[in-house]
Coordinates of C-alpha atoms and ligand atoms in Angstrom, one line a residue:
X1437 CA 0.0 -0.1 -0.1
X1438 CA 1.3 3.2 -0.6
X1439 CA 1.4 5.9 1.5
X1440 CA -0.7 8.8 0.0
X1441 CA 0.7 11.4 1.8
X1442 CA 4.4 10.3 0.8
X1443 CA 6.3 13.3 -1.8
X1444 CA 5.4 12.2 -5.6
X1445 CA 9.1 12.9 -6.3
X1446 CA 12.6 11.0 -4.3
X1447 CA 13.6 11.8 -1.9
X1448 CA 15.9 15.1 -1.8
X1449 CA 19.2 14.8 -1.5
X1450 CA 21.4 15.3 1.2
X1451 CA 21.8 19.1 2.7
X1452 CA 23.9 21.0 -0.4
X1453 CA 25.7 23.7 2.1
X1454 CA 28.1 26.2 -0.3
X1455 CA 31.6 24.4 1.1
X1456 CA 30.2 21.0 0.4
X1457 CA 29.2 21.9 -3.8
X1458 CA 32.4 24.2 -4.2
X1459 CA 34.5 20.6 -2.5
X1460 CA 32.6 18.7 -5.4
X1461 CA 32.4 21.4 -7.7
X1462 CA 36.1 19.6 -9.8
X1463 CA 39.3 22.0 -10.2
X1464 CA 36.9 25.4 -10.0
X1465 CA 35.5 24.6 -7.0
X1466 CA 38.6 23.5 -4.9
X1467 CA 39.8 26.9 -6.7
X1468 CA 36.9 29.1 -5.3
X1469 CA 37.5 27.6 -1.8
X1470 CA 41.4 29.2 -2.0
X1471 CA 39.8 32.1 -3.0
X1472 CA 40.4 35.1 -0.8
X1473 CA 37.0 36.3 -1.1
X1474 CA 37.1 38.7 2.1
X1475 CA 38.9 40.9 0.0
X1476 CA 35.9 41.3 -2.4
X1477 CA 32.7 42.5 -2.3
X1478 CA 31.2 39.3 -2.0
X1479 CA 32.7 38.5 1.4
X1480 CA 34.1 35.5 3.0
X1481 CA 32.1 31.9 2.3
X1482 CA 29.3 31.2 4.0
X1483 CA 27.9 35.1 3.9
X1484 CA 26.9 35.4 0.9
X1485 CA 23.0 36.2 -0.2
X1486 CA 20.8 33.1 -0.5
X1487 CA 20.0 34.0 -4.4
X1488 CA 24.0 34.3 -5.0
X1489 CA 25.1 31.0 -3.2
X1490 CA 22.0 28.8 -5.3
X1491 CA 22.6 31.0 -8.1
X1492 CA 26.2 29.9 -8.2
X1493 CA 25.2 25.9 -7.1
X1494 CA 23.1 25.7 -10.2
X1495 CA 26.0 26.9 -12.4
X1496 CA 28.6 24.9 -10.8
X1497 CA 26.6 21.9 -11.2
X1498 CA 25.6 22.5 -15.2
X1499 CA 27.8 20.8 -17.6
X1500 CA 27.1 24.2 -20.2
X1501 CA 29.3 27.0 -20.5
X1502 CA 28.6 29.4 -18.0
X1503 CA 29.7 32.4 -16.0
X1504 CA 28.6 34.8 -13.7
X1505 CA 28.8 38.8 -12.2
X1506 CA 27.7 39.6 -8.9
X1507 CA 27.8 42.5 -7.1
X1508 CA 28.0 46.3 -6.9
X1509 CA 31.8 45.4 -8.9
X1510 CA 30.4 42.3 -10.9
X1511 CA 32.4 40.1 -9.5
X1512 CA 34.0 36.8 -11.6
X1513 CA 32.9 33.2 -11.2
X1514 CA 32.5 30.7 -13.9
X1515 CA 32.4 26.8 -13.9
X1516 CA 34.5 23.9 -14.8
X1517 CA 33.3 24.0 -18.9
X1518 CA 33.8 27.6 -19.2
X1519 CA 37.1 27.5 -17.2
X1520 CA 38.0 24.2 -20.1
X1521 CA 36.5 26.2 -23.5
X1522 CA 37.3 29.6 -22.8
X1523 CA 39.2 31.0 -19.8
X1524 CA 42.3 29.8 -20.7
X1525 CA 45.3 31.4 -18.9
X1526 CA 42.9 33.6 -17.2
X1527 CA 41.9 30.9 -14.9
X1528 CA 42.5 30.7 -11.7
X1529 CA 43.1 34.6 -11.8
X1530 CA 39.7 35.8 -13.4
X1531 CA 37.8 34.4 -10.0
X1532 CA 37.0 36.8 -7.7
X1533 CA 38.2 39.7 -10.2
X1534 CA 35.8 42.5 -11.3
X1535 CA 34.4 41.2 -15.1
X1536 CA 35.6 44.4 -16.4
X1537 CA 38.8 43.8 -15.8
X1538 CA 38.9 39.7 -16.4
X1539 CA 37.6 40.8 -19.9
X1540 CA 39.3 44.0 -20.6
X1541 CA 39.9 43.7 -23.9
X1542 CA 36.3 42.5 -25.3
X1543 CA 34.9 45.3 -22.4
X1544 CA 33.5 47.5 -25.2
X1545 CA 31.7 45.1 -26.7
X1546 CA 30.2 43.2 -24.0
X1547 CA 30.6 46.2 -21.2
X1548 CA 27.5 47.7 -22.8
X1549 CA 25.7 44.7 -23.4
X1550 CA 25.6 43.8 -19.6
X1551 CA 25.1 47.1 -18.4
X1552 CA 21.5 46.9 -20.9
X1553 CA 20.7 43.6 -18.8
X1554 CA 21.4 45.0 -15.3
X1555 CA 19.1 48.2 -16.5
X1556 CA 16.8 46.4 -18.2
X1557 CA 16.1 43.2 -16.4
X1558 CA 15.9 42.0 -20.5
X1559 CA 17.7 39.0 -21.0
X1560 CA 20.4 39.6 -24.2
X1561 CA 20.8 36.9 -27.1
X1562 CA 24.0 37.0 -28.8
X1563 CA 25.0 35.0 -31.6
X1564 CA 28.4 33.6 -33.3
X1565 CA 29.6 37.5 -32.0
X1566 CA 33.7 37.6 -33.1
X1567 CA 35.5 38.3 -29.5
X1568 CA 39.4 39.0 -29.9
X1569 CA 40.0 37.2 -26.5
X1570 CA 43.8 37.3 -25.3
X1571 CA 43.6 33.6 -23.0
X1572 CA 46.1 31.6 -25.4
X1573 CA 49.1 34.1 -24.7
X1574 CA 48.2 36.2 -27.8
X1575 CA 45.2 38.0 -29.4
X1576 CA 42.5 35.3 -30.1
X1577 CA 40.2 35.2 -33.1
X1578 CA 37.2 33.6 -31.2
X1579 CA 32.8 32.7 -31.9
X1580 CA 30.6 32.7 -29.4
X1581 CA 26.8 32.1 -28.9
X1582 CA 25.7 33.8 -25.5
X1583 CA 22.8 34.8 -23.3
X1584 CA 23.5 37.3 -20.5
X1585 CA 19.9 36.9 -17.8
X1586 CA 19.3 39.5 -15.3
X1587 CA 20.2 37.8 -11.2
X1588 CA 18.2 39.0 -9.0
X1589 CA 18.6 39.0 -4.9
X1590 CA 16.3 38.4 -2.5
X1591 CA 14.2 41.5 -2.4
X1592 CA 13.8 40.8 -6.3
X1593 CA 16.7 43.8 -7.3
X1594 CA 18.6 43.0 -10.0
X1595 CA 22.3 41.9 -8.1
X1596 CA 24.2 39.9 -11.3
X1597 CA 23.9 38.7 -14.6
X1598 CA 24.3 34.7 -15.8
X1599 CA 26.1 34.2 -19.3
X1600 CA 25.7 31.3 -20.5
X1601 CA 27.6 30.6 -23.3
X1602 CA 28.6 28.0 -26.3
X1603 CA 32.0 28.7 -28.4
X1604 CA 31.8 28.4 -32.0
X1605 CA 34.9 29.1 -33.4
X1606 CA 36.1 26.0 -35.0
X1607 CA 32.5 26.0 -36.5
X1608 CA 32.6 29.3 -37.7
X1609 CA 36.7 28.8 -38.9
X1610 CA 35.8 25.2 -40.1
X1611 CA 32.6 26.9 -42.2
X1612 CA 34.9 29.6 -43.5
X1613 CA 37.1 26.9 -44.6
X1614 CA 35.2 25.0 -46.4
X1615 CA 33.6 28.0 -48.1
X1616 CA 37.0 29.2 -49.9
X1617 CA 37.8 25.0 -50.7
X1618 CA 34.4 25.1 -52.6
X1619 CA 34.3 28.1 -54.3
X1620 CA 38.1 27.9 -55.2
X1621 CA 37.2 24.6 -56.5
X1622 CA 34.3 25.9 -58.6
X1623 CA 36.9 28.4 -59.6
X1624 CA 39.2 26.7 -61.1
X1625 CA 37.1 23.7 -62.5
X1626 CA 36.3 26.6 -65.6
X1627 CA 40.0 28.0 -65.5
X1628 CA 41.4 26.1 -69.3
X1629 CA 45.0 27.9 -69.0
X1630 CA 47.4 28.9 -66.4
X1631 CA 46.5 32.8 -66.7
X1632 CA 43.0 31.9 -66.4
X1633 CA 43.9 29.7 -63.2
X1634 CA 46.0 32.6 -61.4
X1635 CA 43.5 34.6 -62.0
X1636 CA 41.1 32.5 -60.0
X1637 CA 43.3 31.6 -57.1
X1638 CA 43.9 36.2 -57.0
X1639 CA 40.4 36.8 -57.2
X1640 CA 39.2 33.5 -54.8
X1641 CA 42.1 33.7 -51.6
X1642 CA 41.1 37.9 -52.1
X1643 CA 38.0 37.6 -50.9
X1644 CA 38.6 36.5 -47.4
X1645 CA 41.3 38.1 -46.4
X1646 CA 40.3 36.9 -42.2
X1647 CA 41.4 32.9 -43.4
X1648 CA 44.8 33.8 -44.9
X1649 CA 45.6 37.9 -44.8
X1650 CA 47.8 37.5 -47.4
X1651 CA 49.2 35.1 -50.1
X1652 CA 51.1 34.2 -53.6
X1653 CA 52.0 32.0 -55.7
X1654 CA 55.3 31.4 -56.5
X1655 CA 56.4 29.0 -60.0
X1656 CA 59.9 27.6 -59.3
X1657 CA 62.6 27.5 -62.3
X1658 CA 63.2 23.8 -63.2
X1659 CA 66.7 23.7 -61.5
X1660 CA 64.6 25.5 -58.6
X1661 CA 67.4 28.5 -57.5
X1662 CA 64.7 31.4 -58.5
X1663 CA 61.0 31.7 -57.9
X1664 CA 58.8 34.0 -60.0
X1665 CA 55.6 35.7 -58.8
X1666 CA 52.3 33.8 -60.6
X1667 CA 49.9 36.0 -58.9
X1668 CA 48.9 37.3 -55.3
X1669 CA 46.0 38.1 -52.7
X1670 CA 45.0 40.5 -50.5
X1671 CA 48.2 42.5 -51.8
X1672 CA 50.0 43.8 -54.7
X1673 CA 52.5 42.3 -56.5
X1674 CA 55.9 43.6 -56.4
X1675 CA 55.7 45.0 -52.3
X1676 CA 58.2 43.6 -50.1
X1677 CA 56.6 40.5 -49.6
X1678 CA 55.7 39.5 -52.9
X1679 CA 58.9 40.2 -55.0
X1680 CA 58.4 39.2 -58.8
X1681 CA 61.1 37.3 -58.4
X1682 CA 63.3 35.4 -55.3
X1683 CA 66.4 34.0 -56.1
X1684 CA 67.7 30.9 -53.8
X1685 CA 71.4 32.6 -54.1
X1686 CA 70.6 35.9 -52.8
X1687 CA 71.8 36.6 -48.9
X1688 CA 68.8 37.4 -47.7
X1689 CA 66.0 36.1 -50.6
X1690 CA 62.3 37.4 -49.4
X1691 CA 61.2 33.6 -48.8
X1692 CA 63.7 31.0 -48.2
X1693 CA 63.8 28.8 -51.7
X1694 CA 66.6 26.3 -50.1
X1695 CA 64.6 25.2 -46.8
X1696 CA 61.4 24.2 -49.5
X1697 CA 63.5 21.8 -50.9
X1698 CA 63.1 18.9 -48.6
X1699 CA 59.5 19.5 -50.1
X1700 CA 57.9 19.9 -46.4
X1701 CA 56.6 22.9 -45.3
X1702 CA 57.9 25.7 -43.7
X1703 CA 57.4 28.1 -41.0
X1704 CA 58.6 31.4 -41.3
X1705 CA 58.4 32.6 -38.2
X1706 CA 60.0 36.7 -38.1
X1707 CA 58.0 38.5 -41.0
X1708 CA 58.3 42.2 -39.2
X1709 CA 62.1 41.7 -39.4
X1710 CA 62.4 40.0 -43.0
X1711 CA 59.8 42.9 -44.7
X1712 CA 59.8 46.7 -44.5
X1713 CA 55.8 45.9 -44.3
X1714 CA 53.6 42.7 -44.1
X1715 CA 49.6 43.4 -45.4
X1716 CA 47.2 42.7 -42.8
X1717 CA 44.4 41.7 -44.5
X1718 CA 41.2 41.9 -42.6
X1719 CA 42.9 42.5 -39.3
X1720 CA 44.4 45.6 -38.0
X1721 CA 47.3 43.4 -37.0
X1722 CA 49.5 42.4 -39.4
X1723 CA 50.4 38.5 -39.8
X1724 CA 53.3 37.5 -37.7
X1725 CA 54.3 34.4 -40.0
X1726 CA 53.6 32.9 -42.5
X1727 CA 53.9 29.0 -43.9
X1728 CA 54.9 28.1 -47.5
X1729 CA 53.4 25.0 -48.8
X1730 CA 55.2 23.3 -51.8
X1731 CA 52.9 22.8 -54.9
X1732 CA 53.7 19.3 -56.1
X1733 CA 52.0 17.0 -58.2
X1734 CA 52.4 14.2 -55.7
X1735 CA 54.2 14.0 -52.5
X1736 CA 57.7 13.6 -53.0
X1737 CA 57.9 14.9 -56.8
X1738 CA 59.5 18.1 -57.7
X1739 CA 57.9 21.1 -56.8
X1740 CA 56.4 23.3 -59.2
X1741 CA 56.4 26.4 -57.4
X1742 CA 55.1 27.1 -54.3
X1743 CA 52.6 28.8 -51.9
X1744 CA 52.6 31.8 -49.6
X1745 CA 49.9 31.7 -46.9
X1746 CA 51.0 34.9 -44.8
X1747 CA 48.8 33.4 -41.1
X1748 CA 45.7 35.3 -39.6
X1749 CA 47.9 36.9 -36.6
X1750 CA 44.7 35.6 -34.4
X1751 CA 45.1 32.5 -34.8
X1752 CA 47.4 29.1 -34.0
X1753 CA 49.1 27.2 -36.8
X1754 CA 47.2 24.2 -35.6
X1755 CA 46.7 20.5 -37.8
X1756 CA 43.5 22.1 -38.7
X1757 CA 45.0 25.6 -40.2
X1758 CA 47.7 23.8 -41.5
X1759 CA 46.2 21.3 -43.5
X1760 CA 43.9 23.8 -45.0
X1761 CA 46.6 26.0 -45.9
X1762 CA 47.9 22.3 -47.8
X1763 CA 44.3 21.3 -49.8
X1764 CA 44.5 25.2 -51.1
X1765 CA 48.1 23.7 -52.4
X1766 CA 46.8 20.8 -53.7
X1767 CA 43.5 22.0 -55.1
X1768 CA 46.3 24.8 -57.1
X1769 CA 48.8 22.6 -57.5
X1770 CA 46.4 20.5 -59.5
X1771 CA 45.4 22.9 -61.6
X1772 CA 48.2 24.2 -62.8
X1773 CA 49.2 21.0 -63.9
X1774 CA 46.3 20.1 -66.0
X1775 CA 46.2 23.9 -67.7
X1776 CA 49.7 22.8 -68.5
X1777 CA 48.9 19.6 -70.2
X1778 CA 45.2 21.6 -72.1
X1779 CA 48.0 24.1 -73.2
X1780 CA 50.9 21.2 -74.5
X1781 CA 48.1 19.7 -76.1
X1782 CA 46.6 22.8 -77.6
X1783 CA 50.0 23.3 -78.5
X1784 CA 50.5 20.1 -80.5
X1785 CA 46.4 20.5 -82.5
X1786 CA 48.2 23.8 -83.5
X1787 CA 50.8 22.5 -84.8
X1788 CA 49.0 19.7 -86.3
X1789 CA 47.5 22.4 -88.2
X1790 CA 50.3 24.2 -89.1
X1791 CA 51.7 20.7 -90.6
X1792 CA 47.9 20.4 -92.2
X1793 CA 48.0 23.9 -94.0
X1794 CA 51.7 23.4 -94.8
X1795 CA 50.3 20.5 -97.1
X1796 CA 47.5 22.3 -98.5
X1797 CA 50.4 24.8 -99.3
X1798 CA 52.5 22.4 -100.8
X1799 CA 49.1 21.1 -102.4
X1800 CA 48.5 24.2 -104.0
X1801 CA 51.9 25.1 -105.7
X1802 CA 52.7 22.0 -106.9
X1803 CA 48.9 21.5 -108.3
X1804 CA 49.3 25.0 -110.0
X1805 CA 52.6 23.5 -112.0
X1806 CA 50.9 20.3 -112.9
X1807 CA 48.3 21.7 -114.2
X1808 CA 49.5 23.3 -116.9
X1809 CA 51.4 20.6 -118.7
X1810 CA 48.2 18.7 -117.5
X1811 CA 45.6 20.9 -120.3
X1812 CA 48.7 21.2 -122.6
X1813 CA 48.4 16.8 -122.2
X1814 CA 44.8 16.8 -122.6
X1815 CA 44.4 19.7 -125.4
X1816 CA 46.2 17.2 -128.4
X1817 CA 44.9 13.8 -126.5
X1818 CA 41.2 14.8 -127.4
X1819 CA 42.7 16.1 -130.7
X1820 CA 44.0 12.8 -131.5
X1821 CA 40.6 11.1 -130.1
X1822 CA 38.4 13.1 -132.2
X1823 CA 40.2 13.8 -135.6
X1824 CA 37.8 12.6 -138.4
X1825 CA 40.4 13.7 -141.2
X1826 CA 43.0 11.3 -139.8
X1827 CA 41.0 9.0 -137.4
X1828 CA 43.4 6.5 -135.3
X1829 CA 43.9 2.6 -135.7
X1830 CA 41.9 1.0 -133.1
X1831 CA 45.3 0.1 -131.5
X1832 CA 46.4 3.7 -130.7
X1833 CA 42.8 4.5 -130.2
X1834 CA 42.9 2.4 -126.9
X1835 CA 46.4 4.1 -126.3
X1836 CA 45.4 7.3 -126.3
X1837 CA 42.2 6.4 -124.5
X1838 CA 44.1 5.4 -121.7
X1839 CA 46.5 8.5 -122.0
X1840 CA 43.4 11.1 -121.9
X1841 CA 41.3 8.8 -119.2
X1842 CA 44.2 9.1 -116.8
X1843 CA 45.1 12.8 -117.4
X1844 CA 41.7 13.6 -116.9
X1845 CA 41.6 11.6 -114.0
X1846 CA 44.8 13.3 -112.6
X1847 CA 43.0 17.4 -113.6
X1848 CA 40.1 16.6 -111.1
X1849 CA 42.6 15.6 -108.5
X1850 CA 44.3 18.7 -109.1
X1851 CA 41.8 21.0 -109.1
X1852 CA 40.3 19.3 -106.0
X1853 CA 43.7 20.0 -104.6
X1854 CA 43.3 23.7 -106.0
X1855 CA 39.9 24.4 -104.8
X1856 CA 41.2 23.0 -100.7
X1857 CA 43.2 26.1 -100.9
X1858 CA 41.0 28.5 -102.2
X1859 CA 39.2 27.4 -99.1
X1860 CA 41.8 27.8 -97.1
X1861 CA 42.5 31.4 -97.6
X1862 CA 38.7 31.7 -97.4
X1863 CA 38.1 32.7 -101.1
X1864 CA 35.8 30.3 -102.1
X1865 CA 32.0 32.0 -100.7
X1866 CA 29.1 30.1 -101.9
X1867 CA 27.5 32.1 -105.1
X1868 CA 24.0 30.8 -104.1
X1869 CA 21.1 30.4 -106.6
X1870 CA 17.3 29.0 -106.2
X1871 CA 18.5 25.3 -107.9
X1872 CA 16.0 22.5 -108.5
X1873 CA 17.8 20.4 -106.7
X1874 CA 16.7 17.3 -107.5
X1875 CA 16.9 17.4 -111.6
X1876 CA 20.8 18.8 -110.3
X1877 CA 21.4 15.8 -108.1
X1878 CA 20.0 13.3 -110.5
X1879 CA 22.2 15.0 -113.1
X1880 CA 25.7 14.4 -111.2
X1881 CA 24.6 11.2 -110.7
X1882 CA 23.5 9.7 -113.3
X1883 CA 27.5 10.9 -115.3
X1884 CA 28.4 7.9 -113.4
X1885 CA 26.2 5.4 -115.3
X1886 CA 28.8 4.2 -117.6
X1887 CA 31.0 3.5 -114.8
X1888 CA 28.6 1.8 -112.4
X1889 CA 27.5 -0.3 -115.7
X1890 CA 31.0 -1.4 -116.5
X1891 CA 31.4 -1.9 -112.9
X1892 CA 28.4 -4.6 -113.4
X1893 CA 26.7 -2.1 -110.1
X1894 CA 23.2 -0.8 -110.0
X1895 CA 22.9 2.7 -109.4
X1896 CA 19.1 3.8 -108.1
X1897 CA 18.8 7.5 -107.9
X1898 CA 15.1 8.7 -106.2
X1899 CA 15.5 12.4 -106.7
X1900 CA 11.4 13.0 -107.3
X1901 CA 11.3 17.1 -107.4
X1902 CA 11.3 18.5 -104.3
X1903 CA 8.4 20.8 -105.2
X1904 CA 10.3 24.2 -104.5
X1905 CA 13.6 25.4 -105.3
X1906 CA 16.5 25.4 -103.2
X1907 CA 19.4 28.4 -102.5
X1908 CA 22.4 26.1 -103.4
X1909 CA 25.7 26.8 -104.9
X1910 CA 25.3 24.9 -108.1
X1911 CA 29.4 24.1 -108.5
X1912 CA 29.8 23.4 -105.3
X1913 CA 26.6 20.9 -104.7
X1914 CA 27.4 19.4 -107.8
X1915 CA 30.8 18.4 -105.7
X1916 CA 29.3 17.0 -102.9
X1917 CA 27.6 14.7 -104.9
X1918 CA 29.8 13.4 -107.5
X1919 CA 32.7 12.9 -104.4
X1920 CA 30.2 11.0 -102.6
X1921 CA 28.8 9.2 -105.5
X1922 CA 32.4 8.3 -107.1
X1923 CA 33.6 7.0 -103.8
X1924 CA 30.5 4.9 -103.4
X1925 CA 31.9 3.1 -106.7
X1926 CA 35.2 3.5 -105.6
X1927 CA 34.5 1.2 -102.7
X1928 CA 31.4 -1.4 -103.9
X1929 CA 32.2 -4.4 -105.6
X1930 CA 28.5 -6.1 -105.6
X1931 CA 25.2 -4.5 -105.7
X1932 CA 24.9 -1.6 -106.5
X1933 CA 24.9 2.8 -105.3
X1934 CA 21.4 4.6 -104.3
X1935 CA 21.3 8.5 -104.3
X1936 CA 18.0 9.7 -102.9
X1937 CA 16.8 13.5 -102.2
X1938 CA 14.3 14.3 -100.1
X1939 CA 13.0 17.4 -98.1
X1940 CA 12.6 16.7 -94.2
X1941 CA 10.8 19.3 -91.8
X1942 CA 10.6 18.1 -88.7
X1943 CA 10.7 21.1 -86.4
X1944 CA 9.4 23.3 -89.0
X1945 CA 13.0 24.0 -90.1
X1946 CA 12.9 22.3 -93.6
X1947 CA 16.2 21.0 -94.7
X1948 CA 17.1 18.7 -97.4
X1949 CA 18.8 16.1 -97.1
X1950 CA 21.3 13.8 -99.7
X1951 CA 22.0 10.4 -98.9
X1952 CA 24.4 8.3 -100.9
X1953 CA 24.4 4.4 -100.0
X1954 CA 26.7 1.8 -101.3
X1955 CA 26.7 -2.1 -100.5
X1956 CA 30.4 -2.2 -100.3
X1957 CA 33.3 -2.6 -98.1
X1958 CA 32.3 -0.7 -95.1
X1959 CA 34.1 1.5 -93.0
X1960 CA 35.5 -0.1 -89.2
X1961 CA 33.9 2.7 -86.8
X1962 CA 37.4 3.2 -85.5
X1963 CA 38.0 5.5 -88.5
X1964 CA 34.7 6.9 -88.9
X1965 CA 35.2 9.8 -86.5
X1966 CA 38.1 10.8 -88.9
X1967 CA 36.7 10.3 -92.0
X1968 CA 36.2 14.5 -92.9
X1969 CA 39.7 15.3 -91.8
X1970 CA 42.0 16.0 -94.3
X1971 CA 44.5 13.8 -96.0
X1972 CA 42.7 10.9 -94.0
X1973 CA 42.4 7.3 -95.9
X1974 CA 41.5 4.1 -94.2
X1975 CA 44.6 2.2 -94.5
X1976 CA 44.7 -1.3 -96.7
X1977 CA 41.0 -0.5 -97.6
X1978 CA 39.7 -3.0 -101.3
X1979 CA 39.3 -0.3 -103.7
X1980 CA 38.5 -0.2 -107.3
X1981 CA 41.8 2.4 -108.2
X1982 CA 44.5 3.3 -105.9
X1983 CA 43.2 7.1 -107.2
X1984 CA 42.6 9.0 -104.1
X1985 CA 44.7 11.4 -101.3
X1986 CA 41.9 11.7 -98.8
X1987 CA 40.5 14.7 -99.4
X1988 CA 37.2 14.2 -100.9
X1989 CA 35.1 13.6 -97.9
X1990 CA 36.6 16.6 -96.3
X1991 CA 36.0 18.8 -99.4
X1992 CA 32.2 17.5 -99.0
X1993 CA 32.0 18.6 -95.2
X1994 CA 33.5 22.0 -96.2
X1995 CA 30.8 22.6 -98.9
X1996 CA 28.0 21.1 -96.7
X1997 CA 29.2 23.9 -93.5
X1998 CA 29.7 26.4 -96.2
X1999 CA 25.9 26.1 -96.8
X2000 CA 25.5 25.6 -93.7
X2001 CA 25.0 21.9 -93.2
X2002 CA 26.8 19.4 -92.0
X2003 CA 28.1 15.4 -93.3
X2004 CA 27.5 12.0 -91.8
X2005 CA 28.2 8.6 -92.1
X2006 CA 26.6 5.2 -91.0
X2007 CA 28.7 2.6 -91.7
X2008 CA 29.9 -1.3 -91.0
X2009 CA 32.6 -3.0 -92.7
X2010 CA 31.1 -5.8 -94.7
X2011 CA 27.9 -3.9 -95.3
X2012 CA 27.9 -0.5 -96.8
X2013 CA 28.1 2.6 -96.2
X2014 CA 25.8 5.8 -95.8
X2015 CA 26.7 9.1 -96.6
X2016 CA 24.1 11.6 -95.9
X2017 CA 24.5 15.7 -96.2
X2018 CA 22.0 17.6 -94.6
X2019 CA 21.4 21.3 -95.5
X2020 CA 18.5 24.0 -94.4
X2021 CA 16.2 24.4 -97.6
X2022 CA 16.4 28.2 -97.9
Ligands
LIG478 P1 40.1 9.7 -100.7 O1 40.5 10.4 -102.1 O2 41.2 8.4 -100.3 O3 39.0 8.4 -102.1 P2 37.8 10.7 -99.5 O4 38.0 11.9 -98.4 O5 37.3 10.8 -100.2 O6 39.5 10.6 -100.2 O7 37.8 9.1 -98.3 C1 38.6 9.1 -97.7 C2 38.7 7.3 -97.2 O8 37.4 7.3 -96.8 C3 39.0 6.6 -98.1 O9 40.5 6.4 -98.5 C4 37.9 5.4 -98.3 O10 39.0 4.4 -97.4 C5 37.3 5.8 -96.6 N1 35.8 5.5 -97.5 C6 35.2 7.0 -98.4 N2 33.7 6.9 -99.1 C7 34.1 5.0 -99.1 C8 32.2 4.4 -99.0 N3 31.6 4.9 -99.9 N4 32.5 3.0 -98.8 C9 34.2 2.8 -97.8 N5 35.1 4.2 -97.7 C10 35.3 4.7 -98.0

């Protein structure tokens, strides 16, 4: 049976008199026992007002970080967590001192807040307020979220205030570092060239001068004896900390190049002695120290340069801070390396293009030289074949026909080359006119009928009237058709060739599609991307003739492009090829 008169909660613990609370109150409690309270406005232990004793007991027992100020001098008291997280080297000196003395360095910030709480009785609230504390042997940047609440005495008058605080320095600084790394990464992702990389680095590091008040990137010469400035942030180039060049041989080099040879980070401790002036970035005080981090593609590899990080004078260089600078350096070195690879690739492509141009030039010059003797050869050969007055005998005719056919073939090739050089110099401008494209296409394709007949191939033309005229350059279109059909004949041994022209209008924009399909040898997929490059020929392709220079398809592609269109291929070895040219139907 329960006793109806018993309290609903557990029995109260033993008496919590002040002395036993202090004895159980950890280090701070012990230290409070040793304090000379009689010398403070609070008076000796045991004489404290009940209200103060109660709040001190609550504070000491709590594991939240708290301090309080009581009485006319706002005498300072705190608990164990506050001592550990915030008080630093001010412990135990601070116990019993006036709060304005304990926190003299931030009194301009917190004094007015405390006055207001005491004056109004309304609690304060601050989130992540920055306070520069002197608790670690230097003026330290710290962030705190805290509330001051008024403390009443027995009579209900405000006699002090209690601060419950949580220190956020690590979170705030950590988030700031993440943001810089994120923004730098995002910026560098779009930096293609080395100058782009340096521009992004300078801009991003310059946007956050609290973490690194100044910074610079130096590139080492291959022999490591000197370095040149690539970019800097928080200061201009050419200042004492950012000379254009650093020489290892200099008796007093601005930055100690020799020390970097070991491959590790180098701490430069004496900035004030080393430099006439040091930029202070977002702070009033300039950095006292800098960290040099080698820029290496991988650890142990010869560095390509180094990052100079001017260190925030209000933070110590702990593992997190050094790790942040390392991450910056590895992002920067990775970007420099890939920019260099990109530039090398571009230079290679430019060299290839130059080679291409040289080849075209060479062909042009040779072509011009060839054209004259070829026409001189063709004229008499034609005359000989058509001379009715003195007709050639059977055998001589056959011989001259071979001469004539091959001279024409050569002339066609020479003309294509000349065309290319005109394309190259931009002199080939389409002269468009309204054309009955189906008829033109059929006419050109039809010219190949003697050749397909001779080869036993079929030639199917599906070029029904489009029902409208299309603006093209006649000669260019004829070249497109004849090049594609000629190739089809050349690479087909059985079956035949089909030429189809049609008008399509998939999305309201009318286009003409020319398809030349053959049942020939087909083209391996690995070759297909290169077919339209100049001078590209498929090695070992079986062909009806060996004539060819690998420029026919390149010309088709360029002519199609001049009409605002493009050429494509669908093919598989052994099952033929389909070339399609699509141009806007204007
Ligand atoms: P070429 O003067 O060598 O014919 P092209 O630029 O016209 O130059 O063609 C390039 C290469 O593409 C040819 O050497 C050939 O290997 C391949 N090719 C072009 N058309 C066809 C086709 N219809 N069937 C198979 N291979 C083709």
